Amino acid sequence: MGPGGSYHSCKELMVSHLQRTSAAPGAGLHTWDRFSKLPYPKDKAFLYDTFPDKFMWAVGTAAYSVEGAWEKDGKGKSIWDTFTRGGTRVSRGDVGSDSYHNIKGDLRALQQLGVSHYRFSLSWPRIFPNGTKESYNEKGVEYYKSLIRGLKEIKVQPIVTLYHWDLPDSLQNLFGGWSNSVMVELFREYADFCFKTFGSDVKFWITIDNPFVVAWHGYGTGVVAPGIKNDSDLPFGVGHNLLKAHAAAWHLYDDRYRSSQGGRVSMALASHWIKPSRTRQESSKACQCSLDFVLGWFARPLFVDGDYPPCMKRNLTHRLPSFTKAESLYINGTADFFALSHGPALSFQLINDSLRFGQTEDLGLRMLLYWVRAEYNNPPIFVVESGWYGSGNSKTKDAKHMYYLKRFIMETLKAIRFERVNVIGYTAWSLLDGYEWYREYGIRRGLFYVDFNTPDLKREPKTSATFYSKLIEKNGFPQLPENRPAQGVFPCDFAWGVAASSIQVDTIPTQFADPSVYIWNVSGNGELKKVPGVQAHRTRHCADYGIILQQVSHVRDMQVSHFHFSLNWSSITPTGQVSDANETLLRYYHCFVSELRKVNISPVVALWHHTGKLSSLPAPIEANGGWQSEETVQAFAEYARLCFQRLGAHVKLWITLNEPNDEDLEYTMGHQLLRAHALAWHIYDSEFRKAQGGKASLVLHMDWVEPAFSFNREDVEPANRVLDFRVGWFAEPIFGSGDYPVVMRNWLQQRNNIDLFNYHLPAFSEEDRMLVKGTYDFFAISHFTTSMVYDGVEDKYTFKDKLQVQLISDVTWIMSSRRNSPVVPWGLRKALNWVNSRYKGVPIYVMANGVQEDIARFNDSLRIYYLYNYINEALKAYTLDGVHLKGYFAYAFSDQRDPGFGMYGHVQEEVISKSSVGHYQNIIRHNGFLPLGTAQQQCPRASVHDSGRYVLTKQPVVGFLSLVSSCMLITVCLVIYYGVKRHKLITKK
């Protein structure tokens, strides 16, 4: 039935009812505001949950991309066959993935995935070579019948697309393709044949795929076939005809086939997502307009009122065709579900800046799903295309594709569970590598790798296929026990600390600094008068340094038991000689550690902190070869002895070297650093340990490295290799065998032989091996984040050539403001277990753990989330895994010394306590995570624990209060005495 007749009276009633009950047009506008107010970062955290029962898991392909056989068995030419033979294009889809000759291979791939549905498209010119039913091609029809029979045998339901961009070329030549309204009836005729021929076995039909790309890029930009451009009004006329053609096919199915076949029909609408460039209402309106021009162009006529979005009308005026009332009624409501396409195709990458309306494109599938729900009155949504891609030279290890697939599925799950969006199915794209339209073979989107250089175009599952099949098997991401937060407490002597790369140094006393002598003019006005030429010889006290008292006060307020900071070697001995030591600075450091001890905080002091390319060595030592020189090693040993002598009475935990294991460091320098550490440790052990009772070790930087996929044993090797190079490089000589890791030595030897590189890894003499091995009292790590690795090449910027590994991140992880530093709490637990498994029973300290956040955010919610979850993973390592964990240090103390990492911020001269301080205090107060209703852990009170943790006891408090009271009493008496005396003198006068 066409537009007109008695049909309209019924349709008008139905539409008016729908309009009364549907959401107001433009209701999606509040989407950006809604998501901006969700709790951060909790809302970004991974959701462990499953999809609803009977959720449809699908995978898809497009005929021109995969079928091949472009002129075999009577198939006619499509516009893509013509388009790829012109212009600057270098390859064609003549063969694609050769699915036409490999139905069995495709069916095997579908079985391996375990999908419930397979979306594929019919090639119009394969069925009707010249576009009309008179050119019916039986062999082409038989191919699709065979495919559908095969799907039925393996219990996979077809989702059939009638038109996926491959228009019969004859229709383009005769009529100008979709620019001519005659296409409406021709498409209806083609659809009628398909419904009649295949419909008994098809329950989901897609009439037209991505009409935006067909209209905008086929007849506007010319990026895709038929490649027409330079007529800016033509795309809107094409879109008009596409909507009419879809409506004609839908009504045809509704009138003739629905009652017998029981299927559903829709149009696949693709869209990007876009976010405001500024937090203003105008920006949200611009975003709304961007979506209206891409998605709303076709969705609003189908789902709202049979007309185009107001934004399009305002911007295009007469350039946009108009619908008659009859046409609007005919088009409105012609979709049984919302078929949404989302991914890296042309629908996402708009190419034209004008369609962004000055805003920023984004990959927010979850927000797009919510927007569709709000804008179009919560329709059932079937995601009919979603996924990512890999480079054209990638093979079966497509980690990037896999993790983007994971992200989009996760966002779909969140939309279902959190926003109550009615998503009924998800389609991963694509089943096979194939011809990718205007990108030709430059990218690969398949879950199955196709070797285009083999005669049979062999198919092989990629890691993304394995991931998708496992996910379908579990119907989502069910929560595992290790994902749940742990409850419990740490031992009573656990060291709770905070770390800083350095402390603020100001050696000018701020209190009682004036050496002049004053007298009180009691006979005059009572003012103090300076006595000329007389100065007092007053001994300086630690309390004179106000900056020390301020820092110590803030550390004490955190309720930590330990404070970790680094000394400045180049400032303590500027010449490198201990005979030229800066006594003023040494006194300052001595005051700092002694003031910490007075408030029962144990200092943890690092002698040398590696600062990357910025030298932290005394200038003469740096000029003399730095760590390459043996003289530097000896100078460091003497410097260490000096520090032990002057500060050791107050320091019970020493760090010789802080994070020396920089992967950019030359191996010869690393060798010397190991020797320097060993010499310093032996000096402490033989000369100071007995009297001072402290412990010494070094801190190794240890971010965790996870295999990008672990579907077989080989996948773990790249991660183990990276850990041996990053951590084992320094750990194995000290805590293990006394030599570098075997993996490290063998790999470098192999690389030297094959690639003619010169990676020189020094050999330990027996003397050096004995010197270095065992020089520790504990194992200390700094840990911040986690990365993933595999032995492929996908991004040259993150490919580590020396180790032949690709570094990536899981895009579902919460990202911090620091580049390549996502928040991955479980990485800390794995790092601790790695240390424990390698060096069984060694005491371990997490000496620095923190996240960078905007310094202006005093309500530092990301840091709060980070601390809670990382400490919880540390608790799991202690309570569940048996790791001998002795302490945890949050990093960092203050933004002033460690910008962006601090738990204290600064506004001009004022120190501001961030929200994370209170949350960290709460964890410390409970010594972990007590279950609700559980009594507080009872720990014996003592002034000093074995770990060096100091606790304020009752007697010192009483003594301190007595002293303060006495001082106040004396002061009051003096004030009264001199006040009375002055009064008597005035009276006498």
mmCIF file of N, CA, C and O in Angstrom, residues 541-591:
data_model
loop_
_atom_site.group_PDB
_atom_site.id
_atom_site.type_symbol
_atom_site.label_atom_id
_atom_site.label_comp_id
_atom_site.label_asym_id
_atom_site.label_seq_id
_atom_site.Cartn_x
_atom_site.Cartn_y
_atom_site.Cartn_z
ATOM 1 N N HIS A 541 68.412 25.718 67.667
ATOM 2 C CA HIS A 541 67.665 24.502 67.984
ATOM 3 C C HIS A 541 66.832 24.103 66.775
ATOM 4 O O HIS A 541 66.494 24.927 65.930
ATOM 5 N N CYS A 542 66.498 22.834 66.729
ATOM 6 C CA CYS A 542 65.702 22.336 65.600
ATOM 7 C C CYS A 542 64.356 23.039 65.510
ATOM 8 O O CYS A 542 63.803 23.217 64.424
ATOM 9 N N ALA A 543 63.847 23.453 66.684
ATOM 10 C CA ALA A 543 62.557 24.138 66.686
ATOM 11 C C ALA A 543 62.625 25.502 66.010
ATOM 12 O O ALA A 543 61.591 26.116 65.732
ATOM 13 N N ASP A 544 63.852 26.004 65.729
ATOM 14 C CA ASP A 544 63.983 27.285 65.058
ATOM 15 C C ASP A 544 63.549 27.215 63.593
ATOM 16 O O ASP A 544 63.238 28.227 62.981
ATOM 17 N N TYR A 545 63.583 26.011 63.012
ATOM 18 C CA TYR A 545 63.251 25.854 61.597
ATOM 19 C C TYR A 545 61.743 25.665 61.446
ATOM 20 O O TYR A 545 61.219 24.557 61.560
ATOM 21 N N GLY A 546 61.059 26.757 61.176
ATOM 22 C CA GLY A 546 59.607 26.696 61.063
ATOM 23 C C GLY A 546 59.147 25.806 59.930
ATOM 24 O O GLY A 546 58.108 25.142 60.028
ATOM 25 N N ILE A 547 59.921 25.750 58.829
ATOM 26 C CA ILE A 547 59.508 24.937 57.686
ATOM 27 C C ILE A 547 59.566 23.453 58.024
ATOM 28 O O ILE A 547 58.785 22.652 57.508
ATOM 29 N N ILE A 548 60.501 23.078 58.927
ATOM 30 C CA ILE A 548 60.560 21.689 59.383
ATOM 31 C C ILE A 548 59.333 21.369 60.222
ATOM 32 O O ILE A 548 58.668 20.351 60.024
ATOM 33 N N LEU A 549 59.031 22.255 61.153
ATOM 34 C CA LEU A 549 57.885 22.021 62.037
ATOM 35 C C LEU A 549 56.596 21.928 61.238
ATOM 36 O O LEU A 549 55.711 21.119 61.545
ATOM 37 N N GLN A 550 56.481 22.767 60.211
ATOM 38 C CA GLN A 550 55.271 22.734 59.388
ATOM 39 C C GLN A 550 55.139 21.395 58.660
ATOM 40 O O GLN A 550 54.071 20.777 58.660
ATOM 41 N N GLN A 551 56.216 20.941 58.027
ATOM 42 C CA GLN A 551 56.168 19.673 57.298
ATOM 43 C C GLN A 551 55.897 18.504 58.234
ATOM 44 O O GLN A 551 55.069 17.637 57.939
ATOM 45 N N VAL A 552 56.578 18.490 59.370
ATOM 46 C CA VAL A 552 56.390 17.402 60.332
ATOM 47 C C VAL A 552 54.958 17.399 60.865
ATOM 48 O O VAL A 552 54.342 16.343 61.039
ATOM 49 N N SER A 553 54.424 18.595 61.090
ATOM 50 C CA SER A 553 53.052 18.700 61.586
ATOM 51 C C SER A 553 52.065 18.087 60.599
ATOM 52 O O SER A 553 51.151 17.350 60.984
ATOM 53 N N HIS A 554 52.261 18.355 59.296
ATOM 54 C CA HIS A 554 51.349 17.812 58.285
ATOM 55 C C HIS A 554 51.520 16.302 58.129
ATOM 56 O O HIS A 554 50.538 15.586 57.906
ATOM 57 N N VAL A 555 52.747 15.835 58.256
ATOM 58 C CA VAL A 555 52.966 14.379 58.207
ATOM 59 C C VAL A 555 52.272 13.712 59.394
ATOM 60 O O VAL A 555 51.595 12.694 59.251
ATOM 61 N N ARG A 556 52.428 14.310 60.575
ATOM 62 C CA ARG A 556 51.799 13.752 61.781
ATOM 63 C C ARG A 556 50.280 13.719 61.636
ATOM 64 O O ARG A 556 49.626 12.749 62.046
ATOM 65 N N ASP A 557 49.709 14.765 61.031
ATOM 66 C CA ASP A 557 48.258 14.823 60.868
ATOM 67 C C ASP A 557 47.716 13.684 60.008
ATOM 68 O O ASP A 557 46.538 13.326 60.120
ATOM 69 N N MET A 558 48.551 13.116 59.169
ATOM 70 C CA MET A 558 48.105 12.007 58.330
ATOM 71 C C MET A 558 47.975 10.708 59.117
ATOM 72 O O MET A 558 47.434 9.730 58.617
ATOM 73 N N GLN A 559 48.518 10.695 60.346
ATOM 74 C CA GLN A 559 48.460 9.534 61.247
ATOM 75 C C GLN A 559 49.285 8.356 60.738
ATOM 76 O O GLN A 559 49.037 7.203 61.077
ATOM 77 N N VAL A 560 50.286 8.655 59.911
ATOM 78 C CA VAL A 560 51.189 7.606 59.440
ATOM 79 C C VAL A 560 52.236 7.315 60.506
ATOM 80 O O VAL A 560 52.462 8.116 61.422
ATOM 81 N N SER A 561 52.879 6.184 60.370
ATOM 82 C CA SER A 561 53.956 5.826 61.292
ATOM 83 C C SER A 561 55.332 6.049 60.680
ATOM 84 O O SER A 561 56.328 6.069 61.387
ATOM 85 N N HIS A 562 55.387 6.224 59.343
ATOM 86 C CA HIS A 562 56.660 6.361 58.640
ATOM 87 C C HIS A 562 56.587 7.463 57.589
ATOM 88 O O HIS A 562 55.524 7.703 57.008
ATOM 89 N N PHE A 563 57.725 8.095 57.349
ATOM 90 C CA PHE A 563 57.820 9.093 56.285
ATOM 91 C C PHE A 563 59.084 8.810 55.480
ATOM 92 O O PHE A 563 60.190 8.756 56.015
ATOM 93 N N HIS A 564 58.889 8.639 54.160
ATOM 94 C CA HIS A 564 59.989 8.274 53.266
ATOM 95 C C HIS A 564 60.354 9.460 52.371
ATOM 96 O O HIS A 564 59.497 10.030 51.705
ATOM 97 N N PHE A 565 61.628 9.848 52.385
ATOM 98 C CA PHE A 565 62.093 10.933 51.528
ATOM 99 C C PHE A 565 63.540 10.677 51.144
ATOM 100 O O PHE A 565 64.215 9.805 51.701
ATOM 101 N N SER A 566 64.013 11.443 50.190
ATOM 102 C CA SER A 566 65.383 11.276 49.685
ATOM 103 C C SER A 566 66.244 12.470 50.054
ATOM 104 O O SER A 566 65.789 13.619 50.037
ATOM 105 N N LEU A 567 67.506 12.182 50.367
ATOM 106 C CA LEU A 567 68.505 13.231 50.584
ATOM 107 C C LEU A 567 69.014 13.733 49.240
ATOM 108 O O LEU A 567 68.851 13.072 48.210
ATOM 109 N N ASN A 568 69.672 14.878 49.280
ATOM 110 C CA ASN A 568 70.248 15.462 48.070
ATOM 111 C C ASN A 568 71.768 15.354 48.149
ATOM 112 O O ASN A 568 72.430 16.151 48.810
ATOM 113 N N TRP A 569 72.308 14.344 47.492
ATOM 114 C CA TRP A 569 73.753 14.085 47.554
ATOM 115 C C TRP A 569 74.540 15.296 47.061
ATOM 116 O O TRP A 569 75.521 15.717 47.686
ATOM 117 N N SER A 570 74.118 15.872 45.942
ATOM 118 C CA SER A 570 74.891 16.976 45.360
ATOM 119 C C SER A 570 74.889 18.216 46.244
ATOM 120 O O SER A 570 75.787 19.058 46.136
ATOM 121 N N SER A 571 73.906 18.332 47.122
ATOM 122 C CA SER A 571 73.885 19.486 48.043
ATOM 123 C C SER A 571 74.640 19.184 49.332
ATOM 124 O O SER A 571 75.259 20.075 49.918
ATOM 125 N N ILE A 572 74.607 17.940 49.773
ATOM 126 C CA ILE A 572 75.316 17.577 51.016
ATOM 127 C C ILE A 572 76.823 17.604 50.800
ATOM 128 O O ILE A 572 77.571 18.124 51.635
ATOM 129 N N THR A 573 77.285 17.065 49.683
ATOM 130 C CA THR A 573 78.719 17.123 49.361
ATOM 131 C C THR A 573 78.866 17.706 47.956
ATOM 132 O O THR A 573 79.018 16.971 46.981
ATOM 133 N N PRO A 574 78.827 19.009 47.809
ATOM 134 C CA PRO A 574 78.842 19.641 46.472
ATOM 135 C C PRO A 574 80.045 19.252 45.630
ATOM 136 O O PRO A 574 79.943 19.170 44.407
ATOM 137 N N THR A 575 81.181 19.007 46.260
ATOM 138 C CA THR A 575 82.384 18.633 45.502
ATOM 139 C C THR A 575 82.498 17.126 45.327
ATOM 140 O O THR A 575 83.355 16.651 44.587
ATOM 141 N N GLY A 576 81.638 16.382 46.023
ATOM 142 C CA GLY A 576 81.746 14.929 45.998
ATOM 143 C C GLY A 576 82.631 14.379 47.088
ATOM 144 O O GLY A 576 82.699 13.164 47.291
ATOM 145 N N GLN A 577 83.314 15.262 47.811
ATOM 146 C CA GLN A 577 84.203 14.856 48.887
ATOM 147 C C GLN A 577 83.510 15.078 50.234
ATOM 148 O O GLN A 577 83.001 16.164 50.499
ATOM 149 N N VAL A 578 83.519 14.080 51.095
ATOM 150 C CA VAL A 578 82.848 14.223 52.387
ATOM 151 C C VAL A 578 83.552 15.243 53.275
ATOM 152 O O VAL A 578 82.938 15.804 54.199
ATOM 153 N N SER A 579 84.810 15.498 52.976
ATOM 154 C CA SER A 579 85.530 16.512 53.759
ATOM 155 C C SER A 579 84.974 17.916 53.507
ATOM 156 O O SER A 579 85.191 18.822 54.307
ATOM 157 N N ASP A 580 84.267 18.079 52.385
ATOM 158 C CA ASP A 580 83.660 19.372 52.054
ATOM 159 C C ASP A 580 82.157 19.367 52.295
ATOM 160 O O ASP A 580 81.412 20.112 51.655
ATOM 161 N N ALA A 581 81.714 18.531 53.210
ATOM 162 C CA ALA A 581 80.274 18.392 53.438
ATOM 163 C C ALA A 581 79.651 19.698 53.910
ATOM 164 O O ALA A 581 80.273 20.484 54.631
ATOM 165 N N ASN A 582 78.430 19.912 53.502
ATOM 166 C CA ASN A 582 77.654 21.093 53.888
ATOM 167 C C ASN A 582 77.070 20.837 55.276
ATOM 168 O O ASN A 582 76.026 20.208 55.429
ATOM 169 N N GLU A 583 77.756 21.356 56.293
ATOM 170 C CA GLU A 583 77.352 21.099 57.676
ATOM 171 C C GLU A 583 75.981 21.690 57.999
ATOM 172 O O GLU A 583 75.204 21.103 58.750
ATOM 173 N N THR A 584 75.686 22.827 57.425
ATOM 174 C CA THR A 584 74.382 23.450 57.674
ATOM 175 C C THR A 584 73.251 22.550 57.192
ATOM 176 O O THR A 584 72.249 22.337 57.887
ATOM 177 N N LEU A 585 73.423 21.991 56.007
ATOM 178 C CA LEU A 585 72.390 21.119 55.457
ATOM 179 C C LEU A 585 72.293 19.811 56.234
ATOM 180 O O LEU A 585 71.186 19.301 56.476
ATOM 181 N N LEU A 586 73.437 19.281 56.644
ATOM 182 C CA LEU A 586 73.412 18.056 57.443
ATOM 183 C C LEU A 586 72.677 18.279 58.760
ATOM 184 O O LEU A 586 71.909 17.421 59.215
ATOM 185 N N ARG A 587 72.920 19.453 59.402
ATOM 186 C CA ARG A 587 72.192 19.777 60.634
ATOM 187 C C ARG A 587 70.698 19.868 60.368
ATOM 188 O O ARG A 587 69.878 19.446 61.178
ATOM 189 N N TYR A 588 70.365 20.450 59.201
ATOM 190 C CA TYR A 588 68.951 20.593 58.840
ATOM 191 C C TYR A 588 68.297 19.208 58.712
ATOM 192 O O TYR A 588 67.209 18.968 59.245
ATOM 193 N N TYR A 589 68.946 18.305 57.972
ATOM 194 C CA TYR A 589 68.409 16.952 57.827
ATOM 195 C C TYR A 589 68.320 16.254 59.185
ATOM 196 O O TYR A 589 67.361 15.519 59.465
ATOM 197 N N HIS A 590 69.340 16.484 60.020
ATOM 198 C CA HIS A 590 69.329 15.882 61.353
ATOM 199 C C HIS A 590 68.126 16.386 62.154
ATOM 200 O O HIS A 590 67.441 15.623 62.837
ATOM 201 N N CYS A 591 67.879 17.673 62.051
ATOM 202 C CA CYS A 591 66.717 18.243 62.743
ATOM 203 C C CYS A 591 65.424 17.640 62.211
ATOM 204 O O CYS A 591 64.503 17.331 62.979
#
